[in-house]
Tab-separated table of C-alpha atoms in Angstrom:
chain	number	residue	atom	x	y	z
A	1	UNK	CA	-32.996	-68.815	88.134
A	2	UNK	CA	-29.350	-67.676	87.056
A	3	UNK	CA	-28.198	-68.500	83.467
A	4	UNK	CA	-24.722	-69.759	83.266
A	5	UNK	CA	-23.724	-69.061	79.939
A	6	UNK	CA	-21.795	-71.601	77.528
A	7	UNK	CA	-21.711	-74.897	79.096
A	8	UNK	CA	-22.538	-77.735	76.326
A	9	UNK	CA	-23.721	-76.750	72.816
A	10	UNK	CA	-26.491	-79.595	72.458
A	11	UNK	CA	-27.652	-79.003	76.182
A	12	UNK	CA	-27.588	-75.443	75.743
A	13	UNK	CA	-29.960	-75.891	72.668
A	14	UNK	CA	-32.133	-78.016	74.713
A	15	UNK	CA	-32.427	-75.822	77.392
A	16	UNK	CA	-33.391	-72.809	75.598
A	17	UNK	CA	-36.424	-74.783	74.033
A	18	UNK	CA	-37.379	-75.754	77.516
A	19	UNK	CA	-36.913	-72.318	78.822
A	20	UNK	CA	-39.152	-70.849	75.810
A	21	UNK	CA	-41.668	-73.465	76.575
A	22	UNK	CA	-41.809	-72.166	80.086
A	23	UNK	CA	-43.272	-75.258	81.936
A	24	UNK	CA	-40.301	-77.287	82.973
A	25	UNK	CA	-36.999	-76.633	84.914
A	26	UNK	CA	-34.181	-77.220	82.246
A	27	UNK	CA	-31.481	-77.716	85.212
A	28	UNK	CA	-31.537	-81.445	85.787
A	29	UNK	CA	-30.554	-81.788	82.091
A	30	UNK	CA	-26.968	-80.623	83.028
A	31	UNK	CA	-26.609	-83.040	85.918
A	32	UNK	CA	-23.531	-85.200	84.821
A	33	UNK	CA	-22.248	-82.779	81.944
A	34	UNK	CA	-19.296	-82.381	83.825
A	35	UNK	CA	-18.143	-85.664	82.985
A	36	UNK	CA	-19.615	-85.409	79.055
A	37	UNK	CA	-17.492	-87.532	76.740
A	38	UNK	CA	-14.089	-85.866	75.181
A	39	UNK	CA	-11.405	-87.692	72.865
A	40	UNK	CA	-7.891	-87.775	74.743
A	41	UNK	CA	-4.954	-89.800	72.484
A	42	UNK	CA	-1.441	-89.125	71.760
A	43	UNK	CA	-2.188	-86.468	69.346
A	44	UNK	CA	-4.055	-84.303	71.976
A	45	UNK	CA	-7.457	-83.540	73.673
A	46	UNK	CA	-10.493	-82.779	71.863
A	47	UNK	CA	-14.092	-82.288	72.671
A	48	UNK	CA	-15.476	-83.823	69.726
A	49	UNK	CA	-14.797	-87.232	68.208
A	50	UNK	CA	-16.340	-89.969	66.182
A	51	UNK	CA	-16.898	-92.071	69.491
A	52	UNK	CA	-20.605	-92.015	70.947
A	53	UNK	CA	-21.008	-90.043	73.842
A	54	UNK	CA	-21.736	-92.774	76.606
A	55	UNK	CA	-23.864	-90.236	78.358
A	56	UNK	CA	-26.554	-90.275	75.712
A	57	UNK	CA	-27.826	-86.721	76.126
A	58	UNK	CA	-30.862	-87.586	73.828
A	59	UNK	CA	-32.129	-90.572	76.007
A	60	UNK	CA	-31.561	-88.494	79.040
A	61	UNK	CA	-33.921	-85.705	77.838
A	62	UNK	CA	-36.366	-88.078	76.839
A	63	UNK	CA	-36.158	-89.637	80.447
A	64	UNK	CA	-36.684	-86.380	81.994
A	65	UNK	CA	-39.172	-84.820	79.586
A	66	UNK	CA	-41.022	-87.345	77.676
A	67	UNK	CA	-40.308	-88.669	74.053
A	68	UNK	CA	-40.926	-85.601	72.376
A	69	UNK	CA	-38.075	-85.805	69.807
A	70	UNK	CA	-38.104	-87.202	65.989
A	71	UNK	CA	-34.749	-87.704	65.084
A	72	UNK	CA	-35.344	-87.287	61.395
A	73	UNK	CA	-31.645	-87.238	60.121
A	74	UNK	CA	-30.986	-90.362	57.939
A	75	UNK	CA	-27.099	-91.450	57.776
A	76	UNK	CA	-28.021	-93.852	54.699
A	77	UNK	CA	-28.790	-91.007	52.785
A	78	UNK	CA	-26.916	-87.978	51.555
A	79	UNK	CA	-26.379	-84.306	52.804
A	80	UNK	CA	-28.841	-83.020	50.081
A	81	UNK	CA	-31.496	-85.641	50.800
A	82	UNK	CA	-31.507	-85.032	54.720
A	83	UNK	CA	-31.080	-80.922	54.060
A	84	UNK	CA	-34.589	-81.662	52.128
A	85	UNK	CA	-36.279	-83.265	54.826
A	86	UNK	CA	-35.328	-80.398	57.218
A	87	UNK	CA	-36.558	-77.682	54.272
A	88	UNK	CA	-39.962	-79.673	54.443
A	89	UNK	CA	-39.937	-79.928	58.065
A	90	UNK	CA	-39.454	-76.310	58.344
A	91	UNK	CA	-42.240	-75.551	55.665
A	92	UNK	CA	-44.650	-77.744	57.862
A	93	UNK	CA	-43.531	-76.210	60.794
A	94	UNK	CA	-45.879	-74.981	63.673
A	95	UNK	CA	-44.960	-72.837	66.393
A	96	UNK	CA	-44.923	-75.913	68.899
A	97	UNK	CA	-42.071	-77.670	67.238
A	98	UNK	CA	-38.186	-76.768	67.303
A	99	UNK	CA	-35.196	-78.189	65.403
A	100	UNK	CA	-31.729	-78.766	66.204
A	101	UNK	CA	-29.218	-79.473	63.830
A	102	UNK	CA	-25.521	-80.145	63.653
A	103	UNK	CA	-23.672	-77.622	61.858
A	104	UNK	CA	-19.996	-77.026	61.229
A	105	UNK	CA	-18.817	-73.514	62.445
A	106	UNK	CA	-16.390	-72.904	59.647
A	107	UNK	CA	-19.083	-71.835	57.536
A	108	UNK	CA	-21.355	-69.397	59.939
A	109	UNK	CA	-20.251	-65.987	59.593
A	110	UNK	CA	-21.316	-64.900	63.149
A	111	UNK	CA	-18.617	-67.463	64.642
A	112	UNK	CA	-15.362	-66.567	65.458
A	113	UNK	CA	-14.342	-69.865	63.615
A	114	UNK	CA	-15.595	-68.561	60.468
A	115	UNK	CA	-13.277	-69.787	57.631
A	116	UNK	CA	-10.481	-70.437	60.338
A	117	UNK	CA	-11.474	-74.038	61.764
A	118	UNK	CA	-13.754	-76.807	61.314
A	119	UNK	CA	-15.804	-77.251	64.474
A	120	UNK	CA	-18.860	-79.427	64.988
A	121	UNK	CA	-21.584	-77.423	66.561
A	122	UNK	CA	-25.438	-77.420	67.450
A	123	UNK	CA	-27.822	-74.704	66.995
A	124	UNK	CA	-31.476	-74.337	66.898
A	125	UNK	CA	-33.459	-73.674	63.434
A	126	UNK	CA	-36.378	-71.561	64.087
A	127	UNK	CA	-37.942	-70.316	60.933
A	128	UNK	CA	-37.306	-70.657	57.071
A	129	UNK	CA	-38.291	-67.634	54.759
A	130	UNK	CA	-37.470	-67.410	50.940
A	131	UNK	CA	-33.844	-66.825	50.904
A	132	UNK	CA	-33.092	-66.774	54.733
A	133	UNK	CA	-33.208	-68.936	57.882
A	134	UNK	CA	-33.503	-67.800	61.444
A	135	UNK	CA	-31.483	-69.775	63.565
A	136	UNK	CA	-30.649	-69.522	67.480
A	137	UNK	CA	-27.292	-70.410	68.767
A	138	UNK	CA	-27.686	-70.408	72.762
A	139	UNK	CA	-24.138	-71.295	73.553
A	140	UNK	CA	-22.776	-68.164	71.907
A	141	UNK	CA	-25.998	-66.203	72.937
A	142	UNK	CA	-26.783	-65.184	69.123
A	143	UNK	CA	-29.747	-65.262	67.068
A	144	UNK	CA	-30.361	-64.072	63.614
A	145	UNK	CA	-30.896	-64.731	59.905
A	146	UNK	CA	-28.344	-66.258	57.717
A	147	UNK	CA	-28.549	-66.942	54.130
A	148	UNK	CA	-29.910	-70.424	52.632
A	149	UNK	CA	-26.335	-71.098	51.209
A	150	UNK	CA	-24.783	-70.447	54.214
A	151	UNK	CA	-26.906	-72.770	56.306
A	152	UNK	CA	-26.195	-75.446	53.575
A	153	UNK	CA	-22.632	-75.016	53.518
A	154	UNK	CA	-22.645	-75.493	57.105
A	155	UNK	CA	-25.157	-78.338	57.393
A	156	UNK	CA	-23.413	-81.359	58.914
A	157	UNK	CA	-19.732	-82.021	59.811
A	158	UNK	CA	-17.671	-83.607	57.545
A	159	UNK	CA	-19.303	-87.007	56.654
A	160	UNK	CA	-21.744	-86.951	59.559
A	161	UNK	CA	-24.725	-85.269	60.410
A	162	UNK	CA	-27.527	-84.884	63.280
A	163	UNK	CA	-31.169	-83.614	63.262
A	164	UNK	CA	-34.184	-83.646	65.582
A	165	UNK	CA	-37.169	-82.071	65.828
A	166	UNK	CA	-38.732	-81.629	69.362
A	167	UNK	CA	-42.805	-81.308	69.567
A	168	UNK	CA	-43.017	-79.252	72.716
A	169	UNK	CA	-46.781	-80.018	73.000
A	170	UNK	CA	-45.450	-83.481	73.916
A	171	UNK	CA	-43.222	-82.195	76.773
A	172	UNK	CA	-43.807	-83.320	80.449
A	173	UNK	CA	-41.940	-83.235	83.561
A	174	UNK	CA	-39.804	-86.090	85.140
A	175	UNK	CA	-41.048	-87.337	88.608
A	176	UNK	CA	-39.025	-86.895	91.985
A	177	UNK	CA	-37.633	-90.333	91.751
A	178	UNK	CA	-36.591	-90.243	88.071
A	179	UNK	CA	-34.316	-87.117	89.053
A	180	UNK	CA	-33.150	-88.760	92.184
A	181	UNK	CA	-31.880	-92.062	89.901
A	182	UNK	CA	-30.429	-89.280	87.714
A	183	UNK	CA	-28.288	-87.488	90.771
A	184	UNK	CA	-27.383	-91.156	92.443
A	185	UNK	CA	-25.670	-92.271	88.992
A	186	UNK	CA	-24.020	-88.983	88.052
A	187	UNK	CA	-22.619	-87.484	91.251
A	188	UNK	CA	-19.349	-89.804	92.011
A	189	UNK	CA	-16.392	-88.844	94.485
A	190	UNK	CA	-13.842	-89.227	91.818
A	191	UNK	CA	-10.957	-87.470	90.051
A	192	UNK	CA	-12.428	-85.804	86.976
A	193	UNK	CA	-11.102	-87.288	83.891
A	194	UNK	CA	-10.161	-83.758	82.176
A	195	UNK	CA	-7.521	-83.401	84.856
A	196	UNK	CA	-6.274	-86.866	84.616
A	197	UNK	CA	-6.045	-86.970	80.689
A	198	UNK	CA	-4.407	-83.342	80.720
A	199	UNK	CA	-1.902	-83.738	83.113
A	200	UNK	CA	-0.996	-87.310	81.557
A	201	UNK	CA	-0.747	-85.416	78.197
A	202	UNK	CA	1.542	-82.354	79.486
A	203	UNK	CA	3.722	-84.744	81.300
A	204	UNK	CA	4.264	-87.166	78.401
A	205	UNK	CA	4.783	-84.236	75.826
A	206	UNK	CA	7.404	-82.586	77.533
A	207	UNK	CA	9.100	-85.672	78.511
A	208	UNK	CA	9.432	-86.743	75.039
A	209	UNK	CA	10.549	-83.469	74.145
A	210	UNK	CA	13.554	-82.663	76.361
A	211	UNK	CA	11.605	-80.907	78.820
A	212	UNK	CA	10.052	-78.573	76.456
A	213	UNK	CA	6.435	-78.474	74.692
A	214	UNK	CA	6.379	-79.840	71.163
A	215	UNK	CA	5.930	-77.105	68.558
A	216	UNK	CA	2.144	-78.433	67.913
A	217	UNK	CA	1.324	-78.444	71.709
A	218	UNK	CA	-1.237	-75.753	72.098
A	219	UNK	CA	-2.829	-76.953	68.913
A	220	UNK	CA	-3.130	-80.118	70.793
A	221	UNK	CA	-4.832	-78.899	73.820
A	222	UNK	CA	-6.324	-75.722	73.002
A	223	UNK	CA	-10.140	-77.451	73.120
A	224	UNK	CA	-9.567	-78.149	76.959
A	225	UNK	CA	-10.825	-74.385	77.644
A	226	UNK	CA	-14.127	-75.550	75.791
A	227	UNK	CA	-14.526	-78.706	77.860
A	228	UNK	CA	-14.100	-77.218	81.025
A	229	UNK	CA	-16.939	-74.674	80.271
A	230	UNK	CA	-19.016	-78.145	81.509
A	231	UNK	CA	-18.224	-77.496	84.883
A	232	UNK	CA	-20.790	-74.657	84.729
A	233	UNK	CA	-23.267	-77.776	85.141
A	234	UNK	CA	-22.255	-77.703	88.762
A	235	UNK	CA	-23.800	-74.480	89.037
A	236	UNK	CA	-27.068	-75.719	87.442
A	237	UNK	CA	-27.031	-78.695	89.531
A	238	UNK	CA	-26.509	-76.963	92.760
A	239	UNK	CA	-29.014	-73.963	92.066
A	240	UNK	CA	-31.743	-76.881	91.206
A	241	UNK	CA	-31.095	-78.811	94.754
A	242	UNK	CA	-30.726	-75.874	96.751
A	243	UNK	CA	-34.049	-74.382	95.576
A	244	UNK	CA	-35.730	-77.386	96.473
A	245	UNK	CA	-34.400	-77.393	100.164
A	246	UNK	CA	-34.485	-73.826	100.597
A	247	UNK	CA	-30.684	-73.184	100.997
A	248	UNK	CA	-28.398	-70.898	99.348
A	249	UNK	CA	-25.030	-72.972	99.466
A	250	UNK	CA	-23.300	-69.955	98.920
A	251	UNK	CA	-19.731	-71.291	99.867
A	252	UNK	CA	-20.209	-74.009	97.128
A	253	UNK	CA	-21.244	-71.774	94.715
A	254	UNK	CA	-17.948	-69.947	95.253
A	255	UNK	CA	-15.754	-73.010	94.999
A	256	UNK	CA	-17.745	-73.720	91.644
A	257	UNK	CA	-16.428	-70.187	90.585
A	258	UNK	CA	-13.107	-70.757	91.481
A	259	UNK	CA	-12.834	-74.156	89.656
A	260	UNK	CA	-13.999	-72.491	86.629
A	261	UNK	CA	-11.349	-69.615	86.735
A	262	UNK	CA	-8.605	-72.149	87.873
A	263	UNK	CA	-9.241	-73.871	84.433
A	264	UNK	CA	-9.147	-70.804	82.841
A	265	UNK	CA	-5.561	-69.704	84.397
A	266	UNK	CA	-4.490	-72.930	83.644
A	267	UNK	CA	-5.265	-72.568	79.984
A	268	UNK	CA	-2.995	-69.458	80.209
A	269	UNK	CA	-0.284	-71.256	81.870
A	270	UNK	CA	-0.383	-73.604	79.041
A	271	UNK	CA	-0.369	-70.939	76.270
A	272	UNK	CA	2.762	-69.374	78.071
A	273	UNK	CA	4.473	-72.885	77.790
A	274	UNK	CA	4.320	-72.672	74.143
A	275	UNK	CA	4.958	-68.939	73.899
A	276	UNK	CA	8.130	-68.541	76.153
A	277	UNK	CA	9.956	-71.952	74.769
A	278	UNK	CA	11.165	-72.407	78.237
A	279	UNK	CA	11.749	-75.797	80.053
A	280	UNK	CA	8.602	-76.871	81.778
A	281	UNK	CA	8.479	-77.254	85.373
A	282	UNK	CA	6.535	-80.273	85.549
A	283	UNK	CA	6.427	-80.167	89.747
A	284	UNK	CA	4.829	-76.648	89.726
A	285	UNK	CA	2.435	-77.993	86.856
A	286	UNK	CA	1.318	-80.903	89.276
A	287	UNK	CA	0.790	-78.450	92.190
A	288	UNK	CA	-1.528	-76.468	89.944
A	289	UNK	CA	-3.518	-79.792	89.129
A	290	UNK	CA	-3.708	-81.005	92.667
A	291	UNK	CA	-5.509	-77.601	93.564
A	292	UNK	CA	-8.141	-78.118	90.852
A	293	UNK	CA	-8.419	-81.724	92.050
A	294	UNK	CA	-9.251	-80.496	95.603
A	295	UNK	CA	-11.504	-77.781	94.303
A	296	UNK	CA	-13.615	-80.397	92.145
A	297	UNK	CA	-13.781	-83.212	95.040
A	298	UNK	CA	-15.015	-80.419	97.604
A	299	UNK	CA	-17.857	-79.314	95.002
A	300	UNK	CA	-18.735	-82.875	94.422
A	301	UNK	CA	-19.074	-83.769	98.288
A	302	UNK	CA	-21.101	-80.535	98.858
A	303	UNK	CA	-23.445	-81.549	95.547
A	304	UNK	CA	-23.716	-85.201	97.082
A	305	UNK	CA	-24.607	-83.771	100.625
A	306	UNK	CA	-26.908	-81.639	99.411
A	307	UNK	CA	-28.729	-84.184	97.098
A	308	UNK	CA	-28.871	-86.659	100.216
A	309	UNK	CA	-30.346	-83.921	102.448
A	310	UNK	CA	-33.063	-83.579	99.709
A	311	UNK	CA	-33.714	-87.177	99.292
A	312	UNK	CA	-34.001	-87.831	102.944
A	313	UNK	CA	-36.204	-84.898	103.551
A	314	UNK	CA	-38.617	-86.079	100.707
A	315	UNK	CA	-38.584	-89.653	102.194
A	316	UNK	CA	-39.656	-87.865	105.331
A	317	UNK	CA	-42.383	-86.137	103.668
A	318	UNK	CA	-43.835	-88.934	101.952
A	319	UNK	CA	-43.947	-90.752	105.369
A	320	UNK	CA	-45.578	-88.235	107.350
A	321	UNK	CA	-48.377	-88.238	104.389
A	322	UNK	CA	-48.616	-92.040	104.807
A	323	UNK	CA	-49.246	-91.463	108.528
A	324	UNK	CA	-51.832	-89.058	108.310
């Protein structure tokens, strides 16, 4: 199984716990992450917001791997009380449990956002010692110890918090029909929302500013690069189906890589708009967007075709069993 790297911080935590457990395939969890919610408004495009992601990743995890999560964070009480809950949970912790918490990367020294940008993020709390906590951050590929004070400062984000504990002994794998339902609901031959929102924001910003990007332009769109990492979920979905079918789908794998690189290139273009302070050619920008749209649509078509082939072969195999 080829690991992709950064995709989605919460799902990457779930996947890490499943991988360490070793009994279940984490890849179905990423199906649909390419359409995970993000905020788009007149101020810019942001990967997090106060809005609830309609994808509801916690419910999806339960659907695929059983009701093994205890959501202990209590929004009706304060940070101190919730941190005490975490502390008590880790004191009574056994090796069959893992905790995921929401933190602010502004307070974590290993992060490149340290003391520079307040950023909500999920990490795994693995162990508590007297004055230190061992945490694992699968998204950034980091594991190590931080001080009690550092975890306390980072715990939660602004006025919000999340915390859950997974009992790995209660994990179970989903049946094939459940995974079929997941694929059917998530693979749609429609334009990705990210491209639509980026094109709209760039066009509107430039037109309102006399053909140039405004001074705060890059700050408004810099999180697009983080959102685009979610396209790595296509890799996991395709890997999963390809292994079931015994096919490689190398062409589509190449297209996914091209799609991700295309978004990286687009982000460089947007950065240059800000640095060069020249009139923006919206026609050329639209042409770049059109290429990305074609790439993503090609990936979705191939993934849908592979899924239908899998579902058909499964139905054929089931029919043969019944005829015996």
